[in-house]
Amino acid sequence: MDDVAQLSAELVVDSSVPSTPRLSPDGRWVVFVVTPVGQSGELPDSALWIAAVDGSEPPRRLTTGEAENSAPRWAPDSGTIYFLSDLPERGTAQLHRIRPTGGAAEALTAWTGGIRGHLPLAEPDLVALVAADEPTAQDERRARDRDDARVWGERVRRSRLRLLDLRTREITTPHAVRDRHVVEVVQRPGGGPLALLTWPTPDPDPGLLEPALHLLDLDTGVPQDLGPAEVEASSLVWWPAPDGWHLAYLAMTPPGLFGGDAVFDVALPASGPAGRHRNLTAGLTVCPAEVVQTDSGPPLVLVADGLDTAIHRLDPTELRLVEVVRLDGAATALTVSGRGDVVAAVRSTPYEARDVHAGPLHGPLVRVSDTSPPLRGVRWGVQERLSYAASDGLTLDGLLILPPGRTRRDGPFPLVTLPHGGPHDRYADQLHLGWYPSGQWLATAGYAVFLPNPRGGQGHGHAFAACVAGAVGGAEWTDILTGIDMLVADGVADPDRLGIGGWSHGGYLAAWAIGQTDRFAAALMGAGISDWGMLAATGEEGPFEAALGGSTGWEGPGPHPHDRRSPISFASRIRTPVLILHGECDTNVPISQSEFFHRALRRFGAAHEYVVYPRENHPIRERNHQLDLLRRTREWFDRRLAPRAAGGVAPAGGYARP
């Protein structure tokens, strides 16, 4: 077919992805952010786009994309869009506004240090801002003189609630939450008090562990502390219950520090701390992912349900979730109109890249954006849903992607298994393509790709997720092996040409696998964990990593539980060639994890390559680095899983490489 595009690394990284759609309160328009996959410069660029929900007009770009434009929000009358942009000074976001019809954007703030969040309020000409204190003269002197020793706990730049008067451009700071770090702000529908979610400090540890809720009466300026929220609280929303106003939010299911999320609900008292925070999703076999406020009724909840996604509504009488509409594949970033009758989300299905879809609450949702047209010409690998039983009988799911135009009868294929990250993530039935080791990137090169959803992941309820706490590399690993064995037995996978790889927790499982077995001919460890104790001590979310690994190392003389779960403990056994990739400035999984693994493999003479990407954090953002990663990934597996036959002839199955 002449019009079929060959999937290249450039086609992947030069595509664009949509994010943070926001429906206008009247339900007519949806504004969203479009960002290139590969970042061309030191700082990211993105543009605002707008589309008509009814498809009466094609999507239009509102901003040029010569800066980072983010966090769009509508004024209550649907006449103005507020957003953050660092166009005035790159790297420092300020509040801007623009009309949905287009025209020049207007900068509304010049706050030194930038704006981190905003919310247009029901009160005319008033916008809530979230921003840290501006630097003092002493701060500026210290920076200028390089007198900048950092003392833990001192001069912490907490974000605070501010109020911007659009008439005077004056910014005031109400004394709402004493000395806590503001994370989220949401106003009661129709106007009235603000609800705030705060942390004790800007650091995830202990911020995520000690969130709290507060109210602020805008008329009187009187704050009210509602007390602590559950761990990892987010997605704060108001809703009118039969007994008065409530707050609902998403948080980790107690009592542990790992597992599926839950929707919590709390009634608002007239004064003083709130009462019991009720878990509204206990026992469900789905996983709530987002809670969304409506103007006149109970909230909507986006849930991960196996390989698909669904929108639920909170039943205000029985306080339980009720499914409204099921969406095939993946959906994220749910947004709703004021009346709750129109919704939009970013969706992807097996052969369609992520785009914004919108429509009536009960469906159907129709694509209203087209962010990566060149991908529509690609002939994708054939994606198949899998369902199988673990060794202990637990029902598991996953995906198999075969090379384009191939069927199972054409097997056995070289098989690459790609465990997902998290581990509380999942593979939904969507298009799997990205800068990281992804299913379609390898399938279009001739590989069969196995995308397993072992226990520990999202989409099957809290118990399914929580069982890996303190036990990573155990049953989740045997779940993956069971799937591989099934594909070998079915004649899909060639047992002599097996590879494994992944990013983050997927990188951990790849490193873990090659310390447990010699079955794999090649492995790829991307930003993976080699030592759980070290990650608990150096990563951004140490307590959560300790919950996964089972210990930290400071409990006393070892051996410690995490030693039995860490790939570094089995480095002497490794015979599989492994490609190690890591961002130099990774704060989630610090580069010391890969450095430790690299030094151990060098000590034992194990074949490996170690690649470091300068300036990169946990995700790899720069275009040239992404190109290198994609090409290097394919070449690594090509050398070991699909070798040329004697005389340069491709082996049976036709996996010749240029």
XYZ file of C-alpha atoms in Angstrom:
658
model
C 0.000 0.000 0.000
C 1.631 3.212 -1.191
C -0.110 5.368 1.420
C 1.101 3.302 4.393
C 3.685 5.181 6.462
C 6.724 3.431 7.888
C 6.895 4.004 11.644
C 10.154 5.810 12.330
C 11.648 7.236 15.492
C 11.060 10.711 14.051
C 7.373 9.978 13.517
C 7.050 8.993 17.172
C 8.869 11.918 18.786
C 7.594 14.561 16.361
C 3.971 13.699 17.055
C 1.926 15.657 19.593
C -0.295 14.669 22.497
C -3.314 16.424 24.038
C -3.790 16.941 27.771
C -5.893 18.762 30.387
C -9.081 19.306 28.393
C -11.559 21.729 30.009
C -15.185 21.987 28.989
C -16.787 25.414 29.055
C -19.502 25.650 31.719
C -22.138 25.934 28.976
C -20.894 22.681 27.408
C -20.274 24.171 23.952
C -16.469 24.271 23.811
C -13.509 22.311 25.029
C -10.064 23.884 25.400
C -6.988 21.663 25.716
C -3.192 21.681 25.669
C -1.181 20.182 22.797
C 2.458 19.295 23.508
C 5.101 17.776 21.204
C 6.326 14.384 22.401
C 9.949 15.414 21.892
C 11.145 18.643 23.492
C 13.325 20.579 21.059
C 14.908 23.023 23.522
C 15.863 23.292 27.156
C 12.289 24.172 28.176
C 9.018 22.610 26.990
C 6.664 24.271 24.511
C 2.925 23.730 24.274
C -0.118 25.449 22.781
C -3.756 25.915 23.704
C -6.352 24.632 21.241
C -10.133 24.880 21.267
C -12.776 22.691 19.625
C -16.548 22.812 19.300
C -18.173 19.932 21.162
C -20.801 19.466 18.431
C -18.149 19.357 15.684
C -19.611 22.415 13.952
C -16.145 23.963 13.667
C -12.703 22.384 13.238
C -10.315 22.718 16.187
C -8.387 26.000 16.331
C -5.078 26.919 17.921
C -5.395 29.775 20.439
C -1.717 30.321 21.299
C 1.426 30.027 19.210
C 3.192 27.288 21.130
C 6.351 29.375 21.552
C 6.139 28.963 25.326
C 4.763 26.483 27.815
C 1.004 27.097 28.017
C -0.844 25.004 30.571
C -3.710 24.626 33.053
C -6.609 26.134 31.075
C -9.740 27.053 33.074
C -12.947 28.815 32.072
C -14.600 31.797 33.664
C -18.045 30.891 35.046
C -19.784 32.706 32.145
C -17.838 30.699 29.497
C -16.589 33.985 28.018
C -12.915 33.845 29.013
C -10.183 31.224 29.280
C -7.545 31.642 31.979
C -4.267 29.749 31.677
C -0.629 29.722 32.754
C 2.162 30.689 30.356
C 5.877 31.357 30.707
C 6.028 33.497 27.556
C 7.056 36.676 29.454
C 9.954 34.827 31.122
C 10.724 31.254 30.163
C 10.533 28.892 33.105
C 8.343 31.226 35.190
C 4.595 30.841 34.639
C 2.198 33.760 34.953
C -1.590 33.935 34.727
C -2.984 34.933 31.319
C -6.428 35.148 29.776
C -7.753 34.909 26.241
C -11.153 34.931 24.549
C -12.386 31.630 23.082
C -12.703 33.444 19.742
C -8.937 34.039 19.777
C -6.876 37.193 19.648
C -3.936 38.246 21.772
C -3.541 36.755 25.241
C -3.276 39.171 28.145
C -0.810 38.684 30.998
C -2.499 39.277 34.356
C 0.348 38.725 36.815
C 4.068 39.394 37.104
C 4.639 37.466 40.324
C 8.334 36.825 40.958
C 8.792 33.095 41.175
C 5.692 32.394 39.101
C 2.143 31.106 39.575
C 1.637 27.400 40.265
C -2.154 27.155 40.169
C -5.290 29.211 39.597
C -9.086 29.075 39.817
C -11.487 31.689 38.356
C -14.094 32.286 41.050
C -17.838 32.827 40.878
C -17.292 36.278 42.366
C -16.845 38.710 39.449
C -13.284 39.852 38.793
C -11.730 37.515 41.359
C -9.268 34.676 40.694
C -7.711 32.408 43.299
C -3.992 31.848 42.787
C -1.519 29.393 44.255
C 2.003 30.803 44.446
C 5.015 30.785 46.718
C 6.200 33.925 48.509
C 8.190 36.319 46.366
C 11.913 36.454 47.132
C 12.926 39.004 49.752
C 15.801 41.449 49.356
C 17.863 39.102 51.504
C 16.980 36.146 49.250
C 18.090 38.114 46.203
C 21.335 39.136 47.914
C 22.088 35.534 48.888
C 21.458 34.349 45.333
C 23.605 37.133 43.888
C 26.472 36.473 46.297
C 26.138 32.677 45.998
C 25.606 32.579 49.757
C 23.101 29.815 49.168
C 23.737 27.012 51.648
C 20.533 25.033 51.989
C 19.485 24.028 55.490
C 16.763 21.399 55.643
C 13.546 22.901 56.970
C 14.672 26.512 56.604
C 13.455 29.015 54.006
C 10.943 26.517 52.629
C 9.080 27.963 49.634
C 5.542 26.860 50.418
C 2.779 27.703 47.963
C 0.092 29.917 49.479
C -3.433 30.913 48.531
C -3.615 34.373 46.909
C -6.567 36.364 45.591
C -6.206 38.427 42.401
C -8.575 41.363 41.882
C -8.818 41.736 38.106
C -9.966 45.351 38.358
C -6.923 46.596 40.260
C -4.488 43.702 39.554
C -3.836 43.676 43.306
C -2.849 40.325 44.809
C -3.676 39.706 48.470
C -2.799 36.767 50.698
C -5.529 35.664 53.118
C -4.374 33.959 56.317
C -6.144 30.725 55.502
C -3.941 27.759 56.422
C -1.167 29.114 58.628
C 2.184 27.754 57.454
C 1.088 24.886 55.218
C 1.733 24.238 51.522
C -1.399 24.667 49.372
C -1.877 21.883 46.813
C -5.469 22.271 45.550
C -8.217 24.896 45.710
C -11.857 24.366 44.737
C -14.905 26.617 45.206
C -18.377 25.508 46.252
C -20.657 25.402 43.193
C -22.581 28.619 42.746
C -20.066 30.630 44.755
C -19.165 30.650 48.415
C -16.335 29.226 50.490
C -13.143 27.710 49.163
C -11.971 24.229 50.109
C -8.206 23.766 50.289
C -6.010 20.684 50.301
C -2.621 21.264 51.923
C 0.639 19.530 52.837
C 2.936 20.382 55.752
C 5.811 21.022 53.305
C 6.277 21.034 49.505
C 8.202 17.739 49.725
C 6.191 14.595 48.856
C 7.717 13.060 52.008
C 6.026 13.943 54.345
C 3.582 15.990 52.233
C 1.710 13.054 50.724
C 1.550 11.350 54.121
C 0.046 14.288 56.034
C -2.508 16.107 53.860
C -5.197 18.235 55.481
C -8.461 19.939 54.512
C -9.512 23.527 55.191
C -12.302 25.968 54.373
C -12.065 29.704 53.768
C -15.126 31.964 53.858
C -14.445 34.653 51.257
C -16.956 37.066 52.771
C -15.579 37.031 56.301
C -12.030 35.839 55.650
C -12.494 33.306 58.460
C -10.654 29.978 57.920
C -11.774 26.622 59.269
C -9.474 23.613 59.717
C -11.245 20.384 58.860
C -8.428 18.125 60.026
C -6.355 15.493 58.238
C -7.248 13.778 54.977
C -6.237 10.299 53.889
C -2.772 9.599 52.450
C -2.130 10.879 48.893
C -5.361 12.893 48.830
C -6.195 14.594 45.511
C -9.125 15.481 43.207
C -10.955 17.493 45.851
C -14.615 18.269 44.961
C -17.747 19.706 46.572
C -21.151 18.054 46.278
C -24.640 18.652 47.763
C -25.761 15.679 49.867
C -29.235 15.335 51.414
C -27.777 16.418 54.778
C -25.833 19.411 53.426
C -22.545 20.071 51.659
C -19.877 17.378 51.502
C -16.325 17.120 50.213
C -15.177 14.064 48.272
C -11.665 13.230 47.159
C -9.384 10.482 45.928
C -6.777 8.908 48.223
C -4.947 5.694 48.958
C -7.025 2.960 50.534
C -5.906 2.558 54.165
C -4.229 1.237 56.173
C -1.094 0.535 54.117
C 0.999 2.838 51.950
C 0.428 0.919 48.746
C -2.648 -0.313 46.910
C -5.655 0.858 44.981
C -7.143 4.304 45.470
C -10.550 4.954 47.000
C -13.115 7.746 46.904
C -13.587 9.285 50.350
C -16.459 11.462 51.503
C -16.778 13.778 54.484
C -19.700 15.905 55.667
C -18.837 19.529 56.411
C -19.527 20.645 59.977
C -20.672 24.135 60.956
C -17.392 24.570 62.825
C -14.355 22.618 63.913
C -12.814 19.480 62.419
C -14.777 17.246 60.093
C -16.054 13.852 61.124
C -15.328 10.421 59.689
C -13.962 10.145 56.163
C -16.001 7.345 54.616
C -14.563 5.037 51.960
C -17.230 4.929 49.239
C -15.481 2.361 47.044
C -14.531 -0.361 49.533
C -14.695 -3.821 47.987
C -15.055 -2.678 44.375
C -13.080 -4.532 41.710
C -12.466 -1.315 39.777
C -10.059 1.493 40.628
C -11.195 5.135 40.796
C -8.702 7.389 39.035
C -10.294 10.868 38.985
C -13.147 12.624 40.813
C -14.802 15.518 38.967
C -17.072 18.204 40.419
C -20.374 19.234 38.822
C -22.286 22.448 39.508
C -25.548 20.980 40.710
C -25.205 17.360 41.700
C -22.962 14.542 42.908
C -19.525 14.129 41.358
C -18.510 11.952 38.444
C -15.731 9.408 38.910
C -13.477 8.031 36.166
C -12.540 4.429 36.941
C -10.059 1.946 35.506
C -11.948 -1.291 34.847
C -9.751 -4.061 33.537
C -8.573 -3.188 30.027
C -11.213 -0.466 29.682
C -12.426 2.678 31.442
C -15.827 3.813 32.721
C -17.537 6.928 34.026
C -19.442 6.457 37.273
C -21.665 8.800 39.218
C -21.946 8.943 42.990
C -25.409 7.894 44.137
C -26.165 10.505 46.836
C -28.692 8.329 48.668
C -26.821 5.045 48.904
C -23.330 6.626 48.789
C -22.021 4.220 46.169
C -20.752 4.509 42.607
C -23.089 3.681 39.738
C -21.776 3.144 36.209
C -23.027 5.722 33.695
C -21.133 4.807 30.535
C -18.362 2.386 29.621
C -15.509 3.537 27.376
C -13.447 1.016 25.421
C -9.711 1.411 25.932
C -8.125 4.215 27.919
C -9.593 7.540 29.019
C -7.980 10.186 31.214
C -8.467 13.825 32.215
C -12.261 13.747 32.514
C -13.972 17.154 32.410
C -17.665 18.025 32.693
C -19.948 20.926 31.813
C -21.646 22.968 34.505
C -24.900 21.034 34.355
C -23.074 17.698 34.167
C -24.750 16.697 30.898
C -21.670 16.986 28.639
C -18.266 15.391 29.229
C -14.895 15.296 27.519
C -11.749 13.245 28.049
C -8.507 12.239 26.381
C -9.107 8.808 24.840
C -7.156 6.160 22.946
C -8.213 2.847 21.408
C -5.984 0.056 19.995
C -5.247 1.778 16.680
C -6.077 5.410 17.463
C -3.618 7.717 19.248
C -4.706 9.912 22.133
C -7.141 12.669 21.220
C -9.854 14.680 22.922
C -13.335 13.158 22.722
C -16.528 14.898 23.819
C -20.269 14.396 23.861
C -23.312 13.705 26.041
C -22.682 12.111 29.421
C -24.297 8.836 28.341
C -22.379 8.823 25.061
C -21.319 8.523 22.414
C -18.128 10.577 22.780
C -16.800 11.817 19.435
C -13.242 12.798 18.592
C -12.946 16.593 18.399
C -9.153 16.963 18.085
C -6.566 15.655 15.653
C -3.206 16.172 17.288
C -1.043 13.705 15.310
C -2.415 13.247 11.761
C 0.752 11.531 10.404
C 0.177 8.560 12.722
C -3.073 7.777 10.902
C -1.089 6.474 7.942
C 0.796 3.829 9.930
C -0.043 0.149 9.581
C -0.087 -0.922 13.213
C 0.681 -4.239 14.814
C -2.348 -6.423 15.494
C -3.500 -6.044 19.111
C -5.269 -8.846 20.962
C -6.827 -8.974 24.429
C -5.574 -11.736 26.716
C -7.241 -13.358 29.712
C -5.577 -16.144 31.633
C -5.243 -17.630 35.101
C -2.263 -17.174 37.401
C -0.644 -20.194 39.049
C -2.896 -19.688 42.084
C -6.039 -19.291 39.962
C -6.272 -15.480 40.035
C -7.741 -14.092 36.798
C -5.285 -11.882 34.917
C -5.432 -9.858 31.722
C -3.030 -8.243 29.307
C -2.401 -7.575 25.640
C -0.545 -9.265 22.801
C 0.633 -7.250 19.801
C 1.718 -9.130 16.677
C 3.640 -7.622 13.752
C 1.460 -5.826 11.171
C -0.429 -8.223 8.943
C 0.612 -11.290 10.952
C -1.518 -13.795 12.816
C -0.766 -16.391 15.465
C -0.417 -18.965 12.677
C 2.712 -17.136 11.488
C 4.490 -17.833 14.785
C 6.570 -18.523 16.659
C 7.835 -14.938 16.870
C 10.641 -13.375 18.860
C 8.751 -12.104 21.907
C 9.537 -9.019 23.993
C 7.689 -8.722 27.310
C 7.228 -5.166 28.590
C 6.031 -4.992 32.228
C 4.358 -1.660 33.003
C 5.483 0.935 35.530
C 4.014 1.925 38.836
C 3.541 -0.834 39.816
C 0.073 0.717 40.245
C -0.361 1.321 36.536
C -1.951 -0.822 33.855
C -2.073 -1.598 30.170
C -5.477 -0.541 28.862
C -6.619 -1.588 25.388
C -5.219 1.525 23.713
C -2.526 2.423 21.184
C 0.785 1.652 22.878
C 3.306 4.022 21.383
C 5.775 6.348 23.052
C 9.395 7.406 23.473
C 9.883 4.632 26.048
C 10.087 0.929 25.125
C 6.547 0.588 23.746
C 4.487 -2.160 22.191
C 3.896 -0.746 18.719
C 7.478 0.496 18.369
C 8.674 -3.096 18.647
C 5.712 -4.816 16.950
C 6.114 -2.724 13.787
C 9.742 -3.891 13.712
C 8.695 -7.549 13.574
C 8.371 -8.589 17.208
C 5.485 -10.057 19.113
C 5.035 -7.968 22.248
C 3.449 -9.124 25.519
C 1.972 -6.400 27.734
C 1.037 -8.122 31.011
C -1.123 -6.762 33.830
C 0.155 -8.701 36.850
C -1.174 -8.245 40.368
C -0.125 -4.948 41.895
C -1.574 -2.937 39.018
C -4.631 -0.799 38.492
C -8.059 -1.819 37.287
C -8.998 -4.750 39.533
C -9.601 -3.185 42.917
C -7.592 -2.509 46.046
C -6.896 -6.102 47.134
C -5.437 -6.957 43.717
C -3.077 -3.981 43.953
C -2.117 -4.161 47.623
C -0.932 -7.783 47.621
C 2.504 -6.785 46.262
C 3.312 -4.492 49.208
C 6.506 -5.837 50.734
C 6.472 -8.595 48.125
C 7.523 -7.037 44.799
C 9.135 -9.527 42.462
C 7.106 -12.368 43.964
C 3.655 -13.240 42.683
C 3.677 -10.336 40.215
C 6.726 -11.917 38.574
C 5.203 -15.408 38.433
C 2.078 -13.820 36.901
C 4.267 -12.512 34.065
C 6.048 -15.844 33.654
C 2.721 -17.649 33.440
C 1.717 -15.402 30.549
C 5.015 -15.977 28.744
C 4.684 -19.747 29.192
C 1.153 -19.574 27.772
C 2.376 -17.747 24.659
C 5.216 -20.245 24.186
C 2.823 -23.185 24.570
C 0.435 -21.593 22.056
C 3.203 -21.343 19.455
C 3.190 -17.545 19.495
C 6.563 -17.030 21.200
C 9.883 -18.612 20.250
C 11.383 -19.847 23.552
C 14.891 -19.225 22.197
C 14.160 -15.582 21.311
C 12.673 -14.036 24.443
C 13.391 -10.493 25.580
C 12.170 -8.373 28.479
C 12.317 -4.661 29.191
C 10.546 -1.721 30.726
C 10.732 1.708 32.342
C 10.610 2.526 36.071
C 8.916 -0.424 37.812
C 8.994 -2.172 34.427
C 12.759 -1.644 34.450
C 12.863 -3.128 37.943
C 11.026 -6.255 36.786
C 13.374 -6.640 33.811
C 16.415 -6.434 36.122
C 14.708 -8.792 38.570
C 13.883 -11.301 35.816
C 17.438 -11.770 34.607
C 18.607 -12.457 38.151
C 16.041 -15.231 38.490
C 16.312 -17.014 35.138
C 18.515 -17.350 32.058
C 15.525 -17.737 29.712
C 15.852 -14.238 28.241
C 18.276 -13.522 25.409
C 18.201 -9.756 26.032
C 16.903 -7.305 28.633
C 16.386 -3.566 28.946
C 16.366 -1.769 32.307
C 15.044 1.777 31.891
C 15.209 3.997 35.002
C 14.713 0.847 37.040
C 15.214 -0.048 40.684
C 18.169 -2.189 41.696
C 18.024 -1.667 45.484
C 14.770 -0.919 47.335
C 16.481 0.239 50.507
C 18.519 2.833 48.652
C 15.411 3.993 46.788
C 13.543 4.448 50.074
C 16.409 6.656 51.265
C 16.934 8.732 48.099
C 13.725 8.721 46.046
C 10.988 11.361 46.165
C 8.466 9.048 47.800
C 10.617 7.088 50.221
C 7.896 5.746 52.566
C 5.939 4.336 49.628
C 9.038 2.671 48.197
C 9.757 1.170 51.613
C 6.220 -0.216 51.655
C 6.884 -1.941 48.337
C 10.345 -3.252 49.163
C 9.443 -4.243 52.715
C 12.170 -2.319 54.583
C 14.649 0.545 54.339
C 17.924 -0.728 55.777
C 17.986 1.510 58.841
C 15.933 -0.898 60.952
C 19.112 -2.588 62.172
C 21.796 -4.979 60.939
C 20.749 -6.950 57.884
C 19.929 -8.908 55.925
C 16.729 -6.921 55.454
C 13.476 -7.930 53.747
C 14.163 -5.611 50.827
C 17.453 -7.392 50.113
C 15.445 -10.415 48.967
C 13.425 -8.164 46.599
C 16.319 -6.207 45.077
C 17.929 -7.157 41.732
C 21.340 -6.064 43.062
C 21.322 -9.052 45.411
C 21.264 -11.398 42.418
C 23.707 -9.572 40.149
C 26.268 -12.382 40.396
C 23.801 -14.739 38.676
C 23.114 -12.546 35.632
C 24.092 -13.985 32.263
C 21.593 -12.091 30.081
C 22.941 -9.042 28.202
C 21.195 -5.952 29.585
C 20.869 -2.410 28.258
C 20.667 0.143 31.117
C 19.142 3.563 30.351
C 18.675 6.407 32.850
C 18.156 10.164 33.076
C 21.032 11.878 34.853
C 18.776 14.145 36.982
C 16.096 11.593 37.881
C 14.524 12.505 41.239
C 11.928 9.713 41.221
C 14.333 6.806 40.710
C 17.765 8.426 41.194
C 20.539 7.445 38.820
C 22.369 5.782 41.728
C 20.058 2.803 41.106
C 21.498 2.199 37.642
C 25.013 3.135 38.738
C 24.880 0.463 41.455
C 23.632 -2.148 38.970
C 26.215 -1.165 36.346
C 29.099 -1.477 38.821
C 27.897 -4.874 40.004
C 27.559 -6.192 36.441
C 31.017 -4.875 35.611
C 32.401 -6.565 38.707
C 30.967 -9.931 37.608
C 31.787 -9.514 33.919
C 28.159 -9.500 32.769
C 27.539 -8.148 29.252
C 25.782 -4.797 29.375
C 25.636 -1.261 28.043
C 25.040 1.705 30.326
C 23.592 4.902 28.812
C 23.019 8.158 30.721
C 20.921 11.012 29.332
C 22.146 14.400 30.613
C 19.633 16.913 32.032
C 16.819 14.331 32.011
C 14.544 13.470 34.914
C 12.422 10.303 35.187
C 10.718 10.854 31.819
C 13.076 11.476 28.903
C 11.955 14.762 27.301
C 14.571 16.030 24.838
C 13.986 15.085 21.223
C 17.487 13.813 20.437
C 17.543 11.707 23.584
C 14.193 10.169 22.680
C 15.430 9.381 19.190
C 18.530 7.735 20.621
C 16.476 5.707 23.085
C 14.058 4.404 20.449
C 16.770 3.455 17.968
C 18.987 1.957 20.639
C 16.109 -0.135 21.992
C 15.321 -1.708 18.641
C 18.965 -2.272 17.804
C 19.573 -3.942 21.170
C 16.830 -6.492 20.680
C 17.639 -6.905 16.961
C 21.181 -8.016 17.763
C 20.036 -10.695 20.193
C 16.560 -11.835 19.245
C 16.524 -11.658 15.462
C 20.034 -12.427 14.179
C 20.718 -12.773 10.473
C 21.166 -16.278 9.139
C 24.382 -17.326 7.412
C 24.976 -15.449 4.164
C 22.894 -12.461 5.258
C 19.556 -14.211 4.698
C 16.859 -13.451 7.217
C 15.801 -16.385 9.391
C 12.406 -18.000 9.004
C 9.772 -15.430 9.755
C 11.520 -12.652 7.801
C 13.034 -10.562 10.611
C 15.857 -9.051 8.589
C 17.107 -5.683 9.778
C 18.671 -2.955 7.643
